[in-house]
XYZ file of C-alpha atoms in Angstrom:
696
model
C -0.365 -0.298 0.264
C 1.622 3.266 -0.738
C 1.762 5.838 2.012
C -0.220 8.876 -0.029
C -3.076 8.162 2.323
C -0.256 8.607 5.137
C 1.303 11.853 3.722
C -1.224 13.327 2.271
C -5.351 12.250 3.725
C -8.283 13.911 2.379
C -9.817 12.617 5.826
C -7.741 12.617 9.169
C -9.069 11.762 12.514
C -7.342 12.621 15.731
C -8.079 9.895 18.405
C -7.987 11.331 21.683
C -8.614 14.995 20.699
C -8.900 16.988 23.728
C -10.266 20.598 24.789
C -7.807 21.188 26.997
C -5.811 23.662 25.250
C -2.380 22.131 27.253
C -2.518 18.565 25.727
C -1.359 17.221 22.442
C -4.265 15.606 21.712
C -6.461 19.380 21.920
C -2.681 21.255 19.864
C -2.750 18.148 17.222
C -6.746 18.804 16.616
C -6.095 23.071 16.552
C -3.000 22.670 14.396
C -4.690 20.630 11.256
C -7.948 23.193 11.520
C -5.321 26.302 11.352
C -2.972 25.040 8.999
C -6.065 25.076 6.551
C -7.115 21.837 6.134
C -10.501 20.907 5.363
C -12.739 20.918 9.110
C -15.703 19.178 7.200
C -12.722 16.320 6.767
C -11.093 16.276 10.735
C -13.039 14.279 12.756
C -11.739 14.040 16.752
C -12.289 10.944 18.698
C -12.795 11.140 22.370
C -16.209 9.114 24.646
C -15.937 11.784 26.777
C -17.123 15.116 24.847
C -19.509 16.269 22.112
C -18.009 18.166 20.163
C -13.746 19.933 20.057
C -13.200 23.339 18.748
C -16.749 23.872 16.642
C -16.420 19.855 15.368
C -18.328 17.484 16.575
C -16.653 14.489 18.326
C -16.880 10.706 18.001
C -17.066 7.803 20.941
C -14.465 5.619 18.726
C -13.178 5.612 15.421
C -15.618 2.910 14.047
C -18.680 5.538 14.791
C -17.039 8.768 12.708
C -19.553 7.833 8.768
C -17.100 8.321 6.209
C -14.125 6.427 5.297
C -11.127 7.981 7.256
C -7.950 7.934 5.497
C -5.371 8.490 8.456
C -5.707 8.090 12.250
C -3.393 9.914 14.252
C -3.862 8.601 17.941
C -2.502 10.491 20.976
C -3.886 8.532 24.073
C -1.640 6.920 26.414
C 0.650 3.556 25.369
C -1.581 1.273 27.453
C -4.924 2.316 25.575
C -2.937 2.610 21.685
C -3.263 -1.331 21.125
C -7.212 -0.989 21.919
C -7.489 1.807 19.574
C -5.501 0.011 17.420
C -8.309 -2.935 16.832
C -10.708 -0.141 16.491
C -8.620 1.453 13.570
C -8.728 -1.916 11.988
C -12.121 -2.419 12.473
C -12.949 0.699 10.611
C -10.317 0.081 7.878
C -8.313 2.913 8.496
C -5.311 3.618 5.801
C -2.531 5.202 8.027
C -2.256 6.063 11.376
C 0.469 8.701 13.375
C 0.713 7.257 16.870
C 2.186 10.450 18.707
C 2.224 8.479 21.592
C 5.137 7.560 23.564
C 5.981 5.479 26.376
C 6.623 2.230 23.915
C 10.205 0.872 22.541
C 12.153 3.832 23.900
C 11.516 2.780 27.434
C 11.616 -0.471 27.524
C 8.103 -1.585 26.406
C 8.941 -3.882 23.689
C 6.291 -5.879 23.723
C 3.484 -3.120 23.836
C 5.419 -1.541 20.738
C 5.128 -5.043 18.809
C 1.503 -5.522 19.070
C 0.898 -2.127 17.619
C 2.584 -3.453 14.682
C 1.209 -6.916 14.730
C -2.382 -5.176 14.508
C -1.751 -3.061 11.745
C 0.340 -5.461 9.729
C -2.280 -7.864 10.383
C -5.232 -4.906 9.237
C -2.981 -3.947 5.833
C -2.265 -0.565 7.896
C 0.313 1.664 7.353
C 2.129 2.969 10.807
C 4.289 5.625 11.549
C 6.088 6.144 14.879
C 5.486 5.446 17.989
C 7.291 8.363 19.976
C 6.362 11.078 16.845
C 6.355 15.024 16.485
C 3.872 14.263 13.846
C 2.866 15.125 10.160
C 3.297 18.537 8.331
C 2.035 18.585 4.724
C 2.093 21.742 2.647
C 0.445 20.725 -0.495
C -2.778 19.673 1.400
C -2.250 22.385 3.965
C -1.840 19.533 6.767
C -0.290 19.749 10.206
C -1.454 16.712 11.720
C 1.324 17.426 14.520
C 2.271 19.154 17.974
C 4.649 21.334 16.119
C 3.790 25.390 16.300
C 2.797 25.804 12.694
C 3.204 24.757 9.202
C 6.384 25.581 7.264
C 6.382 27.673 4.266
C 5.763 25.941 1.516
C 8.889 24.490 -0.620
C 10.022 21.583 -2.057
C 12.838 19.979 0.268
C 11.130 17.227 1.924
C 12.405 16.511 6.048
C 12.406 13.310 7.564
C 13.746 13.577 11.077
C 14.216 10.601 13.149
C 14.518 13.443 16.641
C 10.827 15.026 17.450
C 12.278 17.871 19.390
C 14.306 18.824 17.120
C 12.092 18.937 13.950
C 10.215 21.197 16.050
C 13.212 23.160 16.532
C 14.504 23.080 12.432
C 10.427 24.293 11.147
C 10.930 26.685 13.565
C 14.543 27.761 11.412
C 13.585 27.520 8.245
C 10.536 29.198 9.327
C 12.941 32.274 10.575
C 14.997 31.499 7.263
C 12.384 31.809 4.565
C 13.066 28.608 3.743
C 10.160 26.340 1.806
C 9.459 22.821 3.192
C 6.853 20.389 1.312
C 7.026 18.207 4.312
C 7.816 17.307 7.764
C 7.908 13.400 8.537
C 8.785 12.481 12.122
C 9.669 9.025 12.314
C 9.953 7.995 15.433
C 10.698 4.593 16.768
C 10.553 3.680 13.305
C 8.205 -0.095 13.967
C 6.872 0.268 10.680
C 7.684 3.149 8.295
C 10.717 4.417 7.935
C 13.207 6.277 6.472
C 13.108 4.244 3.328
C 10.088 4.428 3.324
C 9.588 7.668 2.248
C 13.018 8.225 0.388
C 11.044 5.747 -1.914
C 7.719 7.836 -1.430
C 9.202 11.621 -2.131
C 11.013 10.538 -4.869
C 8.100 9.940 -7.129
C 6.720 13.435 -5.321
C 6.219 16.093 -7.354
C 5.966 18.630 -4.902
C 9.267 17.961 -3.761
C 12.991 18.468 -5.184
C 15.416 17.809 -3.101
C 15.108 15.352 0.284
C 16.924 16.023 3.657
C 17.124 13.539 6.850
C 18.329 14.066 10.149
C 18.994 10.297 11.594
C 20.562 8.171 14.199
C 20.992 5.230 13.048
C 19.752 2.955 9.748
C 17.991 -0.309 10.778
C 18.401 -2.182 7.139
C 21.545 -0.897 5.415
C 21.526 -2.906 2.323
C 18.312 -2.319 1.508
C 19.045 1.490 2.926
C 22.428 1.625 -0.047
C 19.693 -0.050 -2.924
C 17.186 2.279 -2.897
C 19.069 5.632 -2.146
C 21.308 4.321 -5.498
C 17.910 3.979 -7.319
C 16.465 7.189 -5.835
C 19.726 9.710 -6.055
C 19.770 9.395 -10.056
C 16.430 11.493 -10.341
C 16.380 12.895 -6.836
C 19.042 14.051 -4.050
C 19.223 13.090 -0.939
C 21.079 15.086 2.043
C 21.247 13.686 5.034
C 22.755 14.747 8.562
C 23.830 11.952 10.799
C 24.198 11.834 13.867
C 26.931 9.863 16.273
C 30.339 10.157 14.732
C 32.680 9.206 17.658
C 34.517 5.608 16.870
C 34.191 2.769 18.233
C 36.604 1.481 20.317
C 39.613 -0.494 18.460
C 40.526 -2.288 21.799
C 39.110 -5.905 20.629
C 39.554 -5.451 16.416
C 42.491 -7.535 15.322
C 42.456 -6.698 12.000
C 44.398 -3.568 10.703
C 41.336 -3.097 8.100
C 39.004 -3.645 10.769
C 41.010 -1.125 13.335
C 40.876 1.443 10.216
C 36.712 0.250 9.766
C 35.034 2.655 12.150
C 31.651 2.228 11.844
C 31.417 6.238 10.588
C 33.151 5.232 8.147
C 30.708 2.805 7.150
C 28.320 5.956 6.576
C 30.411 7.596 4.604
C 31.453 5.260 2.316
C 27.857 4.067 1.341
C 26.807 7.078 1.415
C 29.466 8.300 -1.420
C 28.708 4.753 -3.163
C 24.714 5.382 -3.272
C 25.118 9.317 -4.021
C 23.730 10.857 -0.942
C 25.119 13.917 0.703
C 26.451 14.127 3.910
C 25.504 16.890 5.608
C 27.890 18.235 8.890
C 25.084 20.091 10.557
C 21.989 21.583 10.421
C 22.593 24.616 9.078
C 23.934 22.346 6.602
C 21.305 20.235 5.572
C 18.946 23.079 4.747
C 21.953 25.039 2.224
C 22.460 21.644 0.624
C 18.892 20.588 0.597
C 17.633 24.384 -0.774
C 20.701 24.157 -3.641
C 19.706 20.903 -4.717
C 16.064 22.223 -5.364
C 16.363 25.069 -6.060
C 19.634 25.522 -8.834
C 19.256 23.796 -12.177
C 21.987 21.331 -13.464
C 25.863 23.257 -14.364
C 26.669 22.365 -17.989
C 30.343 22.736 -17.482
C 32.774 23.408 -14.985
C 33.364 26.554 -14.985
C 32.564 28.718 -11.683
C 33.224 32.888 -11.700
C 33.002 34.827 -8.523
C 31.661 38.113 -8.926
C 31.341 40.514 -5.579
C 32.492 43.614 -4.463
C 34.725 42.934 -1.890
C 38.106 42.154 -2.633
C 38.373 40.003 0.803
C 34.909 38.366 0.264
C 36.760 37.167 -3.409
C 39.361 35.698 -1.038
C 37.514 33.890 1.003
C 35.438 32.479 -1.587
C 38.389 31.425 -3.649
C 39.492 29.760 -0.640
C 36.275 27.960 -0.297
C 36.271 26.897 -3.637
C 39.754 25.340 -3.818
C 38.628 23.173 -0.313
C 35.156 21.658 -1.958
C 36.368 21.268 -5.448
C 35.177 23.981 -7.332
C 37.170 25.005 -11.327
C 36.915 29.239 -11.091
C 37.729 29.687 -14.653
C 39.985 31.782 -16.264
C 38.445 34.702 -17.915
C 39.217 34.370 -21.455
C 40.094 38.620 -23.011
C 36.949 38.956 -24.927
C 34.414 38.265 -21.888
C 37.177 40.480 -20.046
C 36.655 43.648 -22.151
C 32.903 42.807 -21.678
C 33.092 42.917 -18.129
C 34.960 46.126 -18.051
C 32.139 48.119 -18.670
C 30.985 47.875 -15.280
C 33.936 48.984 -12.773
C 35.647 52.159 -12.410
C 39.660 51.400 -14.353
C 40.479 50.374 -10.424
C 38.046 46.608 -11.295
C 39.479 43.547 -11.392
C 38.070 41.049 -14.748
C 40.180 38.412 -12.754
C 38.338 35.745 -11.064
C 36.949 36.328 -8.781
C 35.488 39.671 -10.887
C 36.037 42.633 -8.455
C 33.227 45.534 -9.143
C 34.776 46.881 -5.960
C 33.261 49.094 -3.298
C 31.209 51.350 -5.550
C 29.894 48.729 -7.160
C 25.689 49.985 -7.822
C 22.517 47.768 -8.229
C 23.338 48.666 -12.502
C 26.630 47.125 -11.977
C 25.845 44.015 -10.268
C 22.979 43.476 -13.099
C 25.477 44.606 -16.029
C 28.294 42.174 -14.914
C 25.584 39.741 -14.161
C 23.760 40.041 -17.151
C 27.109 39.347 -19.034
C 28.223 35.997 -17.480
C 24.682 34.456 -17.740
C 25.110 35.619 -21.544
C 28.084 33.897 -22.100
C 27.965 30.207 -22.918
C 31.690 29.541 -21.310
C 30.323 30.011 -17.597
C 28.628 27.806 -15.630
C 27.849 28.147 -12.559
C 28.336 31.914 -11.330
C 28.493 32.657 -6.850
C 28.494 36.721 -5.960
C 28.733 38.197 -3.984
C 27.939 41.810 -1.715
C 29.541 42.935 0.732
C 26.904 46.304 2.530
C 28.520 49.381 2.263
C 27.343 53.007 3.032
C 26.019 53.831 -0.929
C 24.034 51.372 -1.303
C 20.802 49.500 -0.258
C 21.551 45.925 -0.065
C 17.324 45.504 -1.274
C 18.308 47.130 -4.463
C 20.656 44.870 -5.730
C 19.172 41.830 -5.027
C 16.081 42.919 -6.723
C 18.591 43.767 -9.329
C 20.086 39.797 -8.969
C 16.568 38.836 -9.286
C 15.159 41.174 -12.825
C 18.206 39.419 -14.107
C 17.760 36.229 -13.353
C 14.166 36.457 -14.146
C 15.107 38.264 -18.290
C 18.454 36.246 -18.584
C 18.526 34.480 -22.268
C 21.142 31.385 -20.553
C 18.749 31.860 -17.255
C 19.491 27.295 -16.384
C 22.731 28.327 -14.974
C 22.923 27.341 -10.755
C 23.840 30.605 -8.715
C 24.288 31.249 -5.266
C 24.930 34.313 -3.226
C 26.794 35.397 -0.153
C 25.572 39.238 1.479
C 27.363 40.422 4.453
C 26.238 42.680 6.427
C 23.223 43.516 9.435
C 19.908 43.197 9.334
C 19.153 44.916 5.906
C 21.225 41.914 3.971
C 18.793 39.579 6.208
C 15.975 41.047 4.089
C 17.764 41.119 0.992
C 18.999 37.369 1.824
C 15.312 35.730 1.644
C 14.470 37.581 -1.202
C 17.193 36.104 -3.798
C 16.409 32.577 -1.846
C 12.278 33.605 -2.131
C 12.608 34.098 -6.212
C 15.877 30.637 -5.929
C 17.942 31.951 -5.930
C 19.841 30.387 -2.620
C 21.576 33.689 -0.691
C 23.810 32.947 2.601
C 25.397 35.282 5.700
C 28.806 34.466 4.309
C 31.138 33.464 1.192
C 32.155 29.521 2.956
C 28.484 28.739 2.968
C 27.516 29.510 -0.601
C 30.430 27.711 -2.211
C 29.754 24.711 -0.164
C 25.910 25.176 -0.848
C 27.308 25.089 -4.931
C 30.055 22.240 -4.674
C 26.575 20.439 -3.076
C 24.902 20.948 -6.522
C 28.287 20.219 -8.727
C 29.005 16.991 -6.276
C 25.401 15.579 -7.538
C 25.804 16.815 -10.990
C 28.914 14.385 -11.278
C 26.666 11.558 -9.276
C 24.122 11.972 -11.818
C 26.866 12.007 -14.745
C 29.294 8.990 -13.207
C 28.643 5.855 -15.412
C 27.220 2.932 -13.767
C 30.341 0.441 -14.081
C 30.430 -2.883 -14.581
C 30.082 -5.340 -10.521
C 33.362 -7.114 -10.927
C 33.247 -10.906 -10.609
C 36.324 -13.087 -10.507
C 37.308 -16.633 -10.424
C 38.140 -18.781 -7.334
C 37.891 -22.662 -6.300
C 35.161 -21.642 -3.553
C 34.407 -25.519 -3.255
C 38.197 -26.171 -1.694
C 38.083 -22.685 -0.151
C 34.913 -24.035 2.114
C 37.259 -26.687 3.230
C 39.350 -24.879 5.140
C 37.108 -22.499 6.330
C 34.493 -25.033 7.878
C 37.040 -26.831 9.292
C 38.789 -23.496 11.122
C 34.845 -23.406 12.028
C 34.738 -25.959 13.345
C 37.512 -25.664 16.050
C 36.637 -22.395 16.606
C 39.684 -21.101 15.512
C 41.090 -18.041 12.621
C 42.843 -19.492 9.898
C 46.292 -20.083 10.194
C 48.769 -18.292 8.721
C 49.124 -21.087 6.155
C 45.222 -21.764 5.423
C 44.963 -17.730 4.737
C 47.308 -17.675 1.831
C 45.923 -21.447 0.750
C 42.390 -19.798 0.569
C 44.263 -16.155 -1.534
C 45.677 -18.383 -3.866
C 42.693 -20.628 -4.267
C 40.860 -17.010 -5.372
C 44.333 -16.445 -7.495
C 46.072 -13.845 -4.993
C 49.580 -14.189 -5.026
C 51.146 -15.980 -2.112
C 54.519 -16.958 -1.297
C 54.075 -20.614 -1.195
C 54.666 -21.964 2.352
C 55.711 -25.338 3.981
C 55.597 -26.397 7.642
C 58.070 -27.367 9.952
C 57.581 -29.741 13.014
C 61.454 -29.206 14.458
C 64.794 -27.804 13.419
C 65.457 -30.349 10.933
C 62.272 -30.158 9.155
C 63.044 -25.950 8.958
C 66.659 -26.786 7.749
C 65.770 -29.245 5.120
C 62.568 -26.721 3.843
C 65.070 -23.977 4.182
C 67.334 -26.087 1.468
C 65.477 -27.157 -0.802
C 63.364 -23.777 -0.897
C 67.039 -21.894 -1.956
C 68.468 -19.483 1.400
C 67.440 -16.301 0.955
C 64.237 -17.901 3.518
C 61.663 -15.818 5.806
C 61.115 -18.018 9.631
C 57.369 -17.261 10.786
C 55.430 -19.034 13.935
C 52.440 -20.376 12.642
C 49.160 -20.114 15.523
C 45.951 -19.996 15.728
C 46.545 -17.204 18.360
C 48.448 -14.637 16.595
C 47.636 -12.406 13.958
C 50.738 -9.577 13.980
C 53.367 -11.358 14.382
C 55.660 -8.802 14.231
C 54.507 -7.207 17.925
C 55.148 -10.541 19.294
C 58.991 -11.280 17.619
C 57.173 -14.588 15.851
C 58.637 -13.656 12.487
C 62.731 -13.337 11.194
C 63.067 -11.445 7.742
C 66.151 -12.659 4.980
C 68.330 -16.752 6.942
C 70.710 -16.117 4.557
C 72.206 -19.123 5.793
C 72.111 -22.836 7.764
C 73.951 -21.034 10.930
C 71.287 -18.179 11.163
C 68.073 -20.290 10.406
C 68.964 -22.623 13.358
C 69.502 -18.993 15.203
C 66.713 -17.893 14.494
C 64.693 -20.916 14.464
C 64.932 -20.482 18.558
C 64.327 -16.441 18.225
C 60.760 -17.474 17.024
C 60.008 -19.721 19.470
C 61.366 -18.207 22.857
C 59.773 -14.662 22.026
C 56.425 -16.129 21.311
C 56.923 -18.129 25.353
C 57.396 -14.764 26.610
C 55.721 -12.082 24.554
C 52.753 -14.515 23.884
C 52.916 -17.236 26.498
C 48.836 -18.848 25.938
C 49.368 -18.702 21.787
C 48.872 -22.551 20.180
C 52.317 -22.832 17.982
C 51.633 -25.633 15.609
C 55.202 -25.569 14.018
C 56.737 -22.630 11.786
C 56.834 -22.071 8.631
C 59.318 -21.503 6.078
C 59.273 -19.761 2.838
C 61.309 -17.836 0.301
C 62.359 -14.677 0.974
C 59.880 -12.403 -1.452
C 62.064 -9.162 -2.619
C 60.206 -6.020 -1.709
C 58.494 -3.375 -3.493
C 55.737 -0.471 -3.309
C 53.907 -1.575 -0.212
C 50.224 -1.363 -0.807
C 47.391 -2.965 1.789
C 44.211 -4.916 0.476
C 41.506 -6.008 2.921
C 38.128 -6.180 4.025
C 36.021 -5.657 7.251
C 32.388 -6.957 7.362
C 30.001 -3.845 8.674
C 27.339 -5.067 10.827
C 24.993 -2.766 9.418
C 26.271 -2.263 5.376
C 28.271 -5.767 4.728
C 31.416 -6.253 2.880
C 33.686 -3.439 2.948
C 36.627 -3.579 0.873
C 39.778 -1.699 1.259
C 42.927 -0.737 -0.058
C 45.991 1.844 1.084
C 49.080 2.416 2.146
C 50.379 -1.117 3.346
C 53.473 -1.645 6.166
C 53.685 -1.486 9.397
C 52.310 1.753 9.865
C 49.608 1.915 8.021
C 46.777 2.835 11.778
C 49.483 5.801 11.909
C 49.701 7.348 7.858
C 45.384 5.702 7.771
C 46.280 6.554 3.754
C 43.508 3.853 3.022
C 39.763 4.186 1.504
C 36.995 1.712 1.713
C 33.919 0.821 -0.733
C 30.953 -1.392 0.008
C 30.683 -4.287 -1.719
C 29.964 -5.801 -4.572
C 32.422 -3.823 -6.120
C 31.974 -2.114 -9.424
C 35.308 -1.282 -11.728
C 34.334 2.470 -10.995
C 34.371 1.566 -8.167
C 37.822 0.051 -7.433
C 39.445 3.469 -8.979
C 37.526 6.257 -7.386
C 38.551 3.912 -4.390
C 42.127 3.425 -5.630
C 42.646 7.363 -6.609
C 41.154 8.327 -2.791
C 45.338 7.278 -1.652
C 48.030 8.984 -1.843
C 50.026 5.794 -2.845
C 47.818 5.254 -5.888
C 50.231 8.149 -7.142
C 53.497 6.024 -6.159
C 52.106 3.419 -8.769
C 51.455 5.759 -11.109
C 55.414 6.908 -11.482
C 55.397 8.969 -9.390
C 59.745 9.943 -8.867
C 60.406 6.251 -10.263
C 58.989 4.054 -13.181
C 54.988 2.888 -12.945
C 53.995 -0.385 -10.838
C 51.659 -3.040 -11.956
C 48.503 -1.313 -11.041
C 46.262 -3.793 -12.874
C 47.589 -6.484 -10.472
C 46.643 -4.601 -8.075
C 43.154 -4.629 -9.287
C 42.592 -8.464 -9.779
C 43.784 -8.557 -6.378
C 41.114 -5.977 -4.885
C 38.828 -8.015 -7.075
C 39.401 -11.491 -5.418
C 38.662 -10.134 -2.485
C 35.671 -8.639 -3.297
C 34.636 -11.873 -4.510
C 36.319 -13.882 -1.042
C 33.681 -11.722 0.726
C 30.429 -12.188 -1.253
C 31.170 -15.598 -0.991
C 31.724 -16.604 3.065
C 30.110 -14.354 5.298
C 31.282 -16.091 8.261
C 34.804 -14.281 6.807
C 34.930 -11.286 9.264
C 38.605 -9.439 7.755
C 41.228 -9.770 5.518
C 44.478 -8.213 5.820
C 46.750 -8.571 3.185
C 49.847 -5.963 4.264
C 51.594 -5.825 2.311
C 51.038 -6.736 -0.713
C 53.978 -6.404 -2.602
C 53.538 -4.343 -6.151
C 56.183 -4.413 -8.935
C 56.589 -3.144 -12.499
C 55.204 -6.719 -13.264
C 52.323 -8.350 -11.537
C 52.137 -8.284 -7.612
C 52.522 -10.455 -4.559
C 51.146 -10.660 -1.055
C 53.663 -10.778 1.659
C 51.453 -12.067 4.680
C 47.462 -12.130 4.147
C 45.421 -12.819 7.514
C 41.558 -14.288 7.196
C 39.390 -13.373 10.368
C 36.266 -15.966 10.666
C 33.453 -14.758 12.391
C 33.048 -16.572 16.078
């Protein structure tokens, strides 16, 4: 069933309506009437009174003589199940449960009961524990928010009711219009993903904004968001950035993959724009809802103050906007609108003498030039100009211009007069702000979204692998309740075409000497133990052993080091392998996030990986575009490309990443994979160390 009856109902019952002005049941009913929704379609329900606010009151929702699209429930939690049963009997299509006292206070069973009733009756349930719903197209304020927002094109979904109230007040003050405000509370049934799907098809909504504290179904969120962002932008303010403790995380990849990083990566892959604060949430939403797509990357700053222009230039550099080099012919046309000491460089500085006609003329010139793709307009309040007149000139120019489909943002810096000008600009489709940085950030959000929409979808990477043989090794370790040993991990990697050093286990010093003689010096010794993840930390590995005498000494040292530094570790032997020549050190890995699933990692390798944190993540399954973009986010990729040296085999690294991606998809029992370092050569690569940890 669609959410149409929940968001845009034609009839509304308020169950728990009250005559007492201090009660929420009264506020909700009054807000619905005051918002402009037809009174004849509003039905208060209260068995103890005859009428409220001039409307006939009904003892039960079942007594209402017409079909009810939406029932807003405002009764104590203990009564809600009874009311829900009556709604089911009445065949109400949707309910919004404002009542609190459910899961948020430990009443899990009560919440399950009302969800069960709703699902059996085919009722869409919003809440419980919500502020309510506000819809400007239908003039519905079915909430205890103080008033209906200004009409606009931005939908706002909030997990916090109190913040929803505060933000509606803030948007009203700033004259930022909204199409809808939906408080989702405990999201026992209808959640943010359902609402994103609804607003993606809503003609009244041009951008979807959210405040969320958490998402329950990460995989479904990504699936829906990827589809929606191709047609409509999503901006999310996700609270809770604090990193979880890494104390219990044994892999490099896992320790770098904090839970908030998973959200960042998911948003990036889905085209969701992440806001850093409440102002930026609506700054971005406003820009995305108001501005047309640019036709190219060339941005021009138009200003009357050099300092403001410099601030905007710095912000453009930070946010990845390209400032256009002004061609000579365009510079000549702009000169007409400034004194001799004005500048036609970018920023274009009209000087503090610029009046409304100068802003109009120079903006008209920029709009008419097809080489200019977006414009940032800055104004610093001077004693000789009226900010509102400047704003009116800009709006007039936008309306009359031949190329009005160019994105424009503005920043007006000054006092109360500038506030009036900012509201005027915003009202007429030029998002305006109090400082240059916010204007640039808003335009950058539009560019980020535009680039995402142009981004090719890519092809999902699938590689071969001997899944059955790998399964035998993994299931044996699971039965024994342990991680894969280094030798087992190397064998699984080999089965998925990851180049690894083949290893042989020695059970005694004599075995080690014999194997080394067969392999040929130099060799490496490392203790084989399911209880030791990082062998360097406990002295369980010796490199570049060049002779029989060195091996005898190293064999005794690694065993004594383990007994001293990890006395409880089980020792299953000592691995002997050939010494691998060094190359550029990179790391490839995977950490399975509880919410989003396998997060594949690439970055700089070595023992200081956690210190440098030159890594990037993507959530599997990966496309070839995902792998390319992930690698380009790191500094080490420049080394592979040949920074001050010969280029290395990047394609070989991509194949390893693809193999890790496939391995993580084939075995959901794998919690972490670490390949660090992976030595990369001019041709080929070699995994020096492989760790595979399993879920307990």
